[in-house]
PDB file of C-alpha atoms in Angstrom:
ATOM      1  CA  LEU M   1     104.684  99.101 110.237  1.00 56.00           C
ATOM      2  CA  ASP M   2     104.149 102.310 108.277  1.00 55.00           C
ATOM      3  CA  GLY M   3     107.213 104.526 108.376  1.00 53.00           C
ATOM      4  CA  ARG M   4     109.273 102.037 110.376  1.00 57.00           C
ATOM      5  CA  THR M   5     112.951 101.268 109.795  1.00 61.00           C
ATOM      6  CA  GLY M   6     114.464  98.151 108.250  1.00 66.00           C
ATOM      7  CA  GLU M   7     115.508  97.027 111.738  1.00 73.00           C
ATOM      8  CA  THR M   8     111.896  97.152 112.892  1.00 82.00           C
ATOM      9  CA  LEU M   9     110.818  95.229 109.805  1.00 86.00           C
ATOM     10  CA  ARG M  10     113.332  92.492 110.577  1.00 85.00           C
ATOM     11  CA  THR M  11     112.033  92.301 114.151  1.00 88.00           C
ATOM     12  CA  TYR M  12     108.483  92.096 112.822  1.00 88.00           C
ATOM     13  CA  LEU M  13     109.370  89.165 110.549  1.00 90.00           C
ATOM     14  CA  GLU M  14     111.242  87.418 113.365  1.00 90.00           C
ATOM     15  CA  THR M  15     108.191  87.815 115.594  1.00 92.00           C
ATOM     16  CA  HIS M  16     106.002  86.391 112.815  1.00 92.00           C
ATOM     17  CA  ALA M  17     108.255  83.318 112.588  1.00 92.00           C
ATOM     18  CA  ALA M  18     108.265  82.904 116.372  1.00 93.00           C
ATOM     19  CA  ASP M  19     104.462  83.031 116.426  1.00 93.00           C
ATOM     20  CA  ILE M  20     104.303  80.330 113.732  1.00 93.00           C
ATOM     21  CA  MET M  21     106.727  78.076 115.621  1.00 93.00           C
ATOM     22  CA  ARG M  22     104.619  78.399 118.770  1.00 93.00           C
ATOM     23  CA  GLN M  23     101.653  77.092 116.819  1.00 93.00           C
ATOM     24  CA  TYR M  24     103.438  73.762 116.419  1.00 92.00           C
ATOM     25  CA  GLU M  25     103.080  73.350 120.176  1.00 92.00           C
ATOM     26  CA  GLN M  26      99.385  74.257 120.150  1.00 93.00           C
ATOM     27  CA  VAL M  27      97.895  72.239 117.271  1.00 92.00           C
ATOM     28  CA  PRO M  28      97.131  68.484 117.338  1.00 93.00           C
ATOM     29  CA  ASP M  29      99.998  66.066 116.657  1.00 93.00           C
ATOM     30  CA  ALA M  30      98.339  64.919 113.432  1.00 93.00           C
ATOM     31  CA  VAL M  31      98.448  68.473 112.085  1.00 93.00           C
ATOM     32  CA  VAL M  32     102.137  68.768 112.979  1.00 92.00           C
ATOM     33  CA  ARG M  33     102.934  65.469 111.235  1.00 92.00           C
ATOM     34  CA  ASN M  34     101.036  66.456 108.098  1.00 92.00           C
ATOM     35  CA  ALA M  35     102.619  69.917 108.029  1.00 92.00           C
ATOM     36  CA  ARG M  36     106.143  68.554 108.331  1.00 89.00           C
ATOM     37  CA  SER M  37     105.426  65.853 105.756  1.00 89.00           C
ATOM     38  CA  ALA M  38     104.219  68.468 103.254  1.00 91.00           C
ATOM     39  CA  VAL M  39     107.596  70.197 103.370  1.00 90.00           C
ATOM     40  CA  GLU M  40     109.924  67.212 103.869  1.00 84.00           C
ATOM     41  CA  GLY M  41     109.172  65.609 100.503  1.00 73.00           C
ATOM     42  CA  GLY M  42     109.467  62.161  98.974  1.00 61.00           C
ATOM     43  CA  ALA M  43     112.304  59.770  98.195  1.00 54.00           C
ATOM     44  CA  LYS M  44     113.951  61.911  95.512  1.00 58.00           C
ATOM     45  CA  THR M  45     114.543  64.611  98.111  1.00 58.00           C
ATOM     46  CA  ARG M  46     117.863  63.006  98.995  1.00 57.00           C
ATOM     47  CA  THR M  47     119.312  64.371  95.731  1.00 58.00           C
ATOM     48  CA  VAL M  48     119.106  67.949  97.036  1.00 64.00           C
ATOM     49  CA  THR M  49     119.441  67.659 100.824  1.00 56.00           C
ATOM     50  CA  GLY M  50     123.170  68.484 100.707  1.00 55.00           C
ATOM     51  CA  ARG M  51     122.574  71.969  99.378  1.00 70.00           C
ATOM     52  CA  LYS M  52     122.692  74.711 101.990  1.00 73.00           C
ATOM     53  CA  ASN M  53     120.145  76.836 100.122  1.00 79.00           C
ATOM     54  CA  PHE M  54     117.751  73.890 100.145  1.00 82.00           C
ATOM     55  CA  GLN M  55     118.121  73.324 103.863  1.00 83.00           C
ATOM     56  CA  ASP M  56     117.741  77.026 104.607  1.00 86.00           C
ATOM     57  CA  GLY M  57     114.741  77.353 102.300  1.00 87.00           C
ATOM     58  CA  ARG M  58     112.961  74.358 103.779  1.00 87.00           C
ATOM     59  CA  ASP M  59     113.627  75.605 107.315  1.00 89.00           C
ATOM     60  CA  TRP M  60     112.159  78.977 106.308  1.00 92.00           C
ATOM     61  CA  LEU M  61     108.967  77.300 105.075  1.00 92.00           C
ATOM     62  CA  ARG M  62     108.473  75.449 108.342  1.00 90.00           C
ATOM     63  CA  ALA M  63     109.102  78.614 110.330  1.00 92.00           C
ATOM     64  CA  ASN M  64     106.931  80.987 108.315  1.00 95.00           C
ATOM     65  CA  MET M  65     103.877  79.042 107.160  1.00 95.00           C
ATOM     66  CA  THR M  66     101.331  78.100 109.780  1.00 95.00           C
ATOM     67  CA  PRO M  67     101.177  74.310 110.355  1.00 94.00           C
ATOM     68  CA  GLU M  68      97.415  74.271 109.752  1.00 93.00           C
ATOM     69  CA  LEU M  69      98.002  75.756 106.299  1.00 93.00           C
ATOM     70  CA  LEU M  70     100.714  73.216 105.441  1.00 94.00           C
ATOM     71  CA  ALA M  71      98.564  70.369 106.760  1.00 94.00           C
ATOM     72  CA  LYS M  72      95.994  71.064 104.027  1.00 92.00           C
ATOM     73  CA  ILE M  73      98.348  69.962 101.240  1.00 94.00           C
ATOM     74  CA  PRO M  74     100.063  66.681 100.282  1.00 92.00           C
ATOM     75  CA  PRO M  75     103.849  66.167 100.472  1.00 91.00           C
ATOM     76  CA  VAL M  76     105.877  67.693  97.679  1.00 91.00           C
ATOM     77  CA  THR M  77     108.754  65.838  96.017  1.00 88.00           C
ATOM     78  CA  TRP M  78     112.020  67.742  95.614  1.00 88.00           C
ATOM     79  CA  GLU M  79     114.580  66.806  92.982  1.00 84.00           C
ATOM     80  CA  ALA M  80     117.694  68.293  91.392  1.00 80.00           C
ATOM     81  CA  LYS M  81     118.667  68.845  87.757  1.00 78.00           C
ATOM     82  CA  ARG M  82     121.202  70.567  85.562  1.00 73.00           C
ATOM     83  CA  GLY M  83     119.848  73.792  84.168  1.00 70.00           C
ATOM     84  CA  SER M  84     119.287  77.473  84.811  1.00 68.00           C
ATOM     85  CA  ARG M  85     115.662  77.512  86.021  1.00 84.00           C
ATOM     86  CA  SER M  86     113.779  75.738  88.776  1.00 89.00           C
ATOM     87  CA  PHE M  87     110.141  74.770  88.255  1.00 91.00           C
ATOM     88  CA  TYR M  88     107.088  73.060  89.739  1.00 92.00           C
ATOM     89  CA  ARG M  89     105.237  70.208  88.006  1.00 92.00           C
ATOM     90  CA  PRO M  90     101.680  70.261  89.402  1.00 93.00           C
ATOM     91  CA  SER M  91     100.679  66.966  87.781  1.00 92.00           C
ATOM     92  CA  GLU M  92     103.381  65.192  89.815  1.00 90.00           C
ATOM     93  CA  ASN M  93     103.584  67.429  92.909  1.00 91.00           C
ATOM     94  CA  THR M  94     107.286  67.774  92.142  1.00 90.00           C
ATOM     95  CA  ILE M  95     109.676  70.688  92.432  1.00 90.00           C
ATOM     96  CA  THR M  96     112.819  70.493  90.333  1.00 87.00           C
ATOM     97  CA  LEU M  97     115.644  72.715  91.544  1.00 85.00           C
ATOM     98  CA  ALA M  98     118.351  74.090  89.279  1.00 81.00           C
ATOM     99  CA  GLN M  99     121.972  73.971  90.355  1.00 71.00           C
ATOM    100  CA  ASP M 100     122.186  77.720  90.949  1.00 65.00           C
ATOM    101  CA  ASP M 101     118.971  78.054  92.938  1.00 67.00           C
ATOM    102  CA  ARG M 102     118.861  80.998  95.336  1.00 74.00           C
ATOM    103  CA  PRO M 103     117.553  80.976  98.939  1.00 72.00           C
ATOM    104  CA  GLY M 104     114.199  82.400  97.843  1.00 86.00           C
ATOM    105  CA  THR M 105     113.737  79.756  95.128  1.00 89.00           C
ATOM    106  CA  ILE M 106     112.624  77.023  97.522  1.00 90.00           C
ATOM    107  CA  PRO M 107     109.808  79.106  99.114  1.00 93.00           C
ATOM    108  CA  HIS M 108     108.865  80.453  95.661  1.00 94.00           C
ATOM    109  CA  GLU M 109     108.401  77.028  94.059  1.00 94.00           C
ATOM    110  CA  PHE M 110     106.767  75.532  97.151  1.00 94.00           C
ATOM    111  CA  THR M 111     104.185  78.310  97.052  1.00 96.00           C
ATOM    112  CA  HIS M 112     103.068  77.045  93.632  1.00 95.00           C
ATOM    113  CA  HIS M 113     102.388  73.685  95.310  1.00 95.00           C
ATOM    114  CA  LEU M 114     100.368  75.500  97.973  1.00 94.00           C
ATOM    115  CA  GLU M 115      98.345  77.355  95.333  1.00 94.00           C
ATOM    116  CA  LYS M 116      97.548  74.158  93.455  1.00 94.00           C
ATOM    117  CA  HIS M 117      96.054  72.448  96.490  1.00 94.00           C
ATOM    118  CA  ILE M 118      94.332  75.512  97.937  1.00 94.00           C
ATOM    119  CA  PRO M 119      92.668  76.863  94.770  1.00 92.00           C
ATOM    120  CA  GLU M 120      91.090  79.821  96.589  1.00 93.00           C
ATOM    121  CA  ILE M 121      94.549  81.392  96.721  1.00 94.00           C
ATOM    122  CA  GLY M 122      95.063  81.118  92.970  1.00 91.00           C
ATOM    123  CA  ALA M 123      91.557  82.454  92.288  1.00 91.00           C
ATOM    124  CA  PHE M 124      92.221  85.440  94.513  1.00 93.00           C
ATOM    125  CA  PHE M 125      95.480  86.345  92.790  1.00 94.00           C
ATOM    126  CA  ALA M 126      94.022  85.880  89.306  1.00 91.00           C
ATOM    127  CA  ALA M 127      91.391  88.503  90.168  1.00 91.00           C
ATOM    128  CA  TYR M 128      93.992  90.656  91.922  1.00 92.00           C
ATOM    129  CA  TYR M 129      96.200  90.542  88.817  1.00 93.00           C
ATOM    130  CA  THR M 130      93.332  91.651  86.585  1.00 91.00           C
ATOM    131  CA  SER M 131      92.414  94.526  88.872  1.00 91.00           C
ATOM    132  CA  ARG M 132      95.990  95.824  88.988  1.00 91.00           C
ATOM    133  CA  THR M 133      96.941  95.368  85.329  1.00 93.00           C
ATOM    134  CA  ARG M 134      93.715  96.127  83.436  1.00 88.00           C
ATOM    135  CA  ASP M 135      95.322  99.220  81.851  1.00 89.00           C
ATOM    136  CA  GLU M 136      98.796  97.726  81.398  1.00 91.00           C
ATOM    137  CA  SER M 137     100.159  96.535  78.045  1.00 92.00           C
ATOM    138  CA  PRO M 138     102.268  93.353  78.065  1.00 92.00           C
ATOM    139  CA  VAL M 139     106.040  93.709  77.725  1.00 94.00           C
ATOM    140  CA  LYS M 140     108.462  90.871  77.025  1.00 95.00           C
ATOM    141  CA  LEU M 141     109.807  89.656  80.355  1.00 94.00           C
ATOM    142  CA  SER M 142     113.345  89.457  78.970  1.00 93.00           C
ATOM    143  CA  ARG M 143     113.159  93.135  78.018  1.00 93.00           C
ATOM    144  CA  ALA M 144     111.653  94.232  81.344  1.00 92.00           C
ATOM    145  CA  THR M 145     114.261  92.377  83.396  1.00 92.00           C
ATOM    146  CA  GLY M 146     117.311  92.189  81.152  1.00 91.00           C
ATOM    147  CA  VAL M 147     117.377  88.404  81.683  1.00 89.00           C
ATOM    148  CA  ARG M 148     117.748  86.706  78.305  1.00 88.00           C
ATOM    149  CA  THR M 149     116.856  83.189  79.447  1.00 86.00           C
ATOM    150  CA  TYR M 150     113.128  83.955  79.512  1.00 90.00           C
ATOM    151  CA  LYS M 151     111.241  82.396  76.614  1.00 92.00           C
ATOM    152  CA  SER M 152     109.593  84.304  73.778  1.00 92.00           C
ATOM    153  CA  HIS M 153     106.057  83.697  75.130  1.00 94.00           C
ATOM    154  CA  GLU M 154     106.880  85.048  78.612  1.00 94.00           C
ATOM    155  CA  TYR M 155     105.625  88.578  79.177  1.00 94.00           C
ATOM    156  CA  THR M 156     104.872  90.856  82.110  1.00 95.00           C
ATOM    157  CA  ARG M 157     102.229  93.496  82.692  1.00 93.00           C
ATOM    158  CA  PRO M 158     104.374  96.057  84.542  1.00 87.00           C
ATOM    159  CA  ASP M 159     102.008  97.845  86.990  1.00 88.00           C
ATOM    160  CA  GLN M 160     104.110  98.889  90.012  1.00 89.00           C
ATOM    161  CA  TRP M 161     105.166  95.423  91.133  1.00 94.00           C
ATOM    162  CA  ALA M 162     108.079  95.132  93.539  1.00 95.00           C
ATOM    163  CA  ASN M 163     109.517  92.627  91.052  1.00 94.00           C
ATOM    164  CA  PRO M 164     108.584  92.534  87.318  1.00 94.00           C
ATOM    165  CA  TYR M 165     108.154  88.748  87.545  1.00 94.00           C
ATOM    166  CA  MET M 166     104.985  89.300  89.565  1.00 96.00           C
ATOM    167  CA  GLY M 167     103.353  90.549  86.364  1.00 94.00           C
ATOM    168  CA  HIS M 168     104.286  87.334  84.538  1.00 95.00           C
ATOM    169  CA  THR M 169     101.898  86.025  81.899  1.00 94.00           C
ATOM    170  CA  ASN M 170     102.251  83.646  78.949  1.00 93.00           C
ATOM    171  CA  LEU M 171     101.099  85.010  75.598  1.00 92.00           C
ATOM    172  CA  THR M 172     100.666  82.423  72.856  1.00 85.00           C
ATOM    173  CA  ALA M 173      98.537  81.930  69.757  1.00 82.00           C
ATOM    174  CA  GLY M 174      95.998  80.281  72.053  1.00 80.00           C
ATOM    175  CA  GLY M 175      95.664  83.387  74.211  1.00 82.00           C
ATOM    176  CA  GLU M 176      96.908  84.529  77.618  1.00 83.00           C
ATOM    177  CA  ARG M 177      97.674  81.931  80.288  1.00 85.00           C
ATOM    178  CA  HIS M 178      98.999  81.805  83.840  1.00 86.00           C
ATOM    179  CA  ALA M 179      98.191  85.481  84.470  1.00 88.00           C
ATOM    180  CA  GLY M 180      98.575  86.181  88.177  1.00 89.00           C
ATOM    181  CA  GLY M 181     100.302  82.863  88.819  1.00 94.00           C
ATOM    182  CA  GLU M 182     103.588  84.397  89.957  1.00 96.00           C
ATOM    183  CA  ILE M 183     102.425  87.142  92.329  1.00 96.00           C
ATOM    184  CA  PHE M 184     102.172  85.194  95.569  1.00 97.00           C
ATOM    185  CA  SER M 185     105.144  82.918  94.877  1.00 96.00           C
ATOM    186  CA  THR M 186     107.438  85.849  94.071  1.00 96.00           C
ATOM    187  CA  ALA M 187     106.273  87.763  97.143  1.00 97.00           C
ATOM    188  CA  VAL M 188     106.942  84.738  99.371  1.00 96.00           C
ATOM    189  CA  GLY M 189     110.364  84.293  97.783  1.00 95.00           C
ATOM    190  CA  MET M 190     111.165  87.929  98.537  1.00 95.00           C
ATOM    191  CA  LEU M 191     110.132  87.515 102.186  1.00 94.00           C
ATOM    192  CA  ALA M 192     112.694  84.729 102.574  1.00 91.00           C
ATOM    193  CA  HIS M 193     115.601  87.202 102.408  1.00 88.00           C
ATOM    194  CA  PRO M 194     115.822  90.304 104.655  1.00 86.00           C
ATOM    195  CA  GLN M 195     116.948  92.645 101.873  1.00 88.00           C
ATOM    196  CA  SER M 196     114.257  91.653  99.393  1.00 92.00           C
ATOM    197  CA  ALA M 197     111.637  91.521 102.179  1.00 92.00           C
ATOM    198  CA  ALA M 198     112.439  95.169 102.927  1.00 91.00           C
ATOM    199  CA  GLU M 199     112.165  95.952  99.212  1.00 92.00           C
ATOM    200  CA  LEU M 200     108.728  94.297  99.021  1.00 94.00           C
ATOM    201  CA  TYR M 201     107.518  96.235 102.046  1.00 93.00           C
ATOM    202  CA  ARG M 202     108.878  99.531 100.721  1.00 91.00           C
ATOM    203  CA  LYS M 203     107.472  99.146  97.198  1.00 93.00           C
ATOM    204  CA  ASP M 204     104.169  97.357  97.850  1.00 93.00           C
ATOM    205  CA  LYS M 205     102.864  97.438 101.409  1.00 92.00           C
ATOM    206  CA  GLU M 206      99.485  96.101 100.298  1.00 92.00           C
ATOM    207  CA  LEU M 207     100.919  92.922  98.781  1.00 94.00           C
ATOM    208  CA  PHE M 208     103.303  92.542 101.726  1.00 95.00           C
ATOM    209  CA  GLY M 209     100.315  92.531 104.079  1.00 93.00           C
ATOM    210  CA  ILE M 210      98.280  90.128 101.936  1.00 94.00           C
ATOM    211  CA  THR M 211     101.209  87.701 101.771  1.00 95.00           C
ATOM    212  CA  ILE M 212     101.837  87.714 105.529  1.00 95.00           C
ATOM    213  CA  SER M 213      98.120  87.211 106.138  1.00 94.00           C
ATOM    214  CA  ILE M 214      98.031  84.083 103.968  1.00 95.00           C
ATOM    215  CA  LEU M 215     101.171  82.654 105.589  1.00 95.00           C
ATOM    216  CA  LYS M 216      99.358  83.025 108.912  1.00 93.00           C
ATOM    217  CA  GLY M 217      96.539  80.879 107.545  1.00 91.00           C
ATOM    218  CA  SER M 218      93.987  83.437 106.380  1.00 91.00           C
ATOM    219  CA  ILE M 219      92.723  82.129 103.020  1.00 87.00           C
ATOM    220  CA  PRO M 220      91.567  85.093 100.912  1.00 81.00           C
ATOM    221  CA  THR M 221      88.429  85.430  98.866  1.00 73.00           C
ATOM    222  CA  ARG M 222      88.315  86.992  95.414  1.00 64.00           C
ATOM    223  CA  PRO M 223      88.364  90.801  95.713  1.00 58.00           C
ATOM    224  CA  ALA M 224      84.958  92.307  95.056  1.00 45.00           C
ATOM    225  CA  THR M 225      86.325  95.723  94.031  1.00 48.00           C
ATOM    226  CA  PRO M 226      89.497  96.746  92.182  1.00 46.00           C
ATOM    227  CA  TRP M 227      92.613  96.962  94.312  1.00 45.00           C
ATOM    228  CA  THR M 228      94.934  99.931  94.093  1.00 48.00           C
ATOM    229  CA  SER M 229      98.711  99.568  94.008  1.00 43.00           C
ATOM    230  CA  SER M 230     100.637 101.210  96.786  1.00 39.00           C
TER     231      SER M 230
END
């Protein structure tokens, strides 16, 4: 894809989705059932099914994550709430969506569910985060983004991320937590919209490639040597 136009990038992503959809015809029925169940969700899902962004986001997940990858994880429960931020509760396998959720929010939050149940992914990105930010000082996320709703303990280590949220980390009196926990989810969320997908590719081809590889079912191992940002 190096040096290609946005039109070619869109074609590439459409081809990726078409390849994934063909896999549903090639894998065993049990895998298809488990994959669809993982995305469909539990009983509370009915509270959000009327939202177009939810429908579009869930369709994107089915079309862009290989069924064998989805079949490895249990169903997620979707629910709605009043508020400005969506979030994932790993202890309950529940994603709570805010009223103003964007199309990329559904893939973003679902990716946290994926990371919880396939821990190799989280381990990879924790090491990846360290290798890319070892010389970066933390900056308040609200200052880096101009978004005032971020809490006082939310920081980012800037690096050259396509989105500052990828550098997210929580700094508290107890130390640093959740470092690297927003890289993959933010990248997946960016892929869900053509404009932001092009931005991810333009600003960070390495992470773009890693993300596509995982969506195709290639589970990464922890990097043995430091990665370099593109």
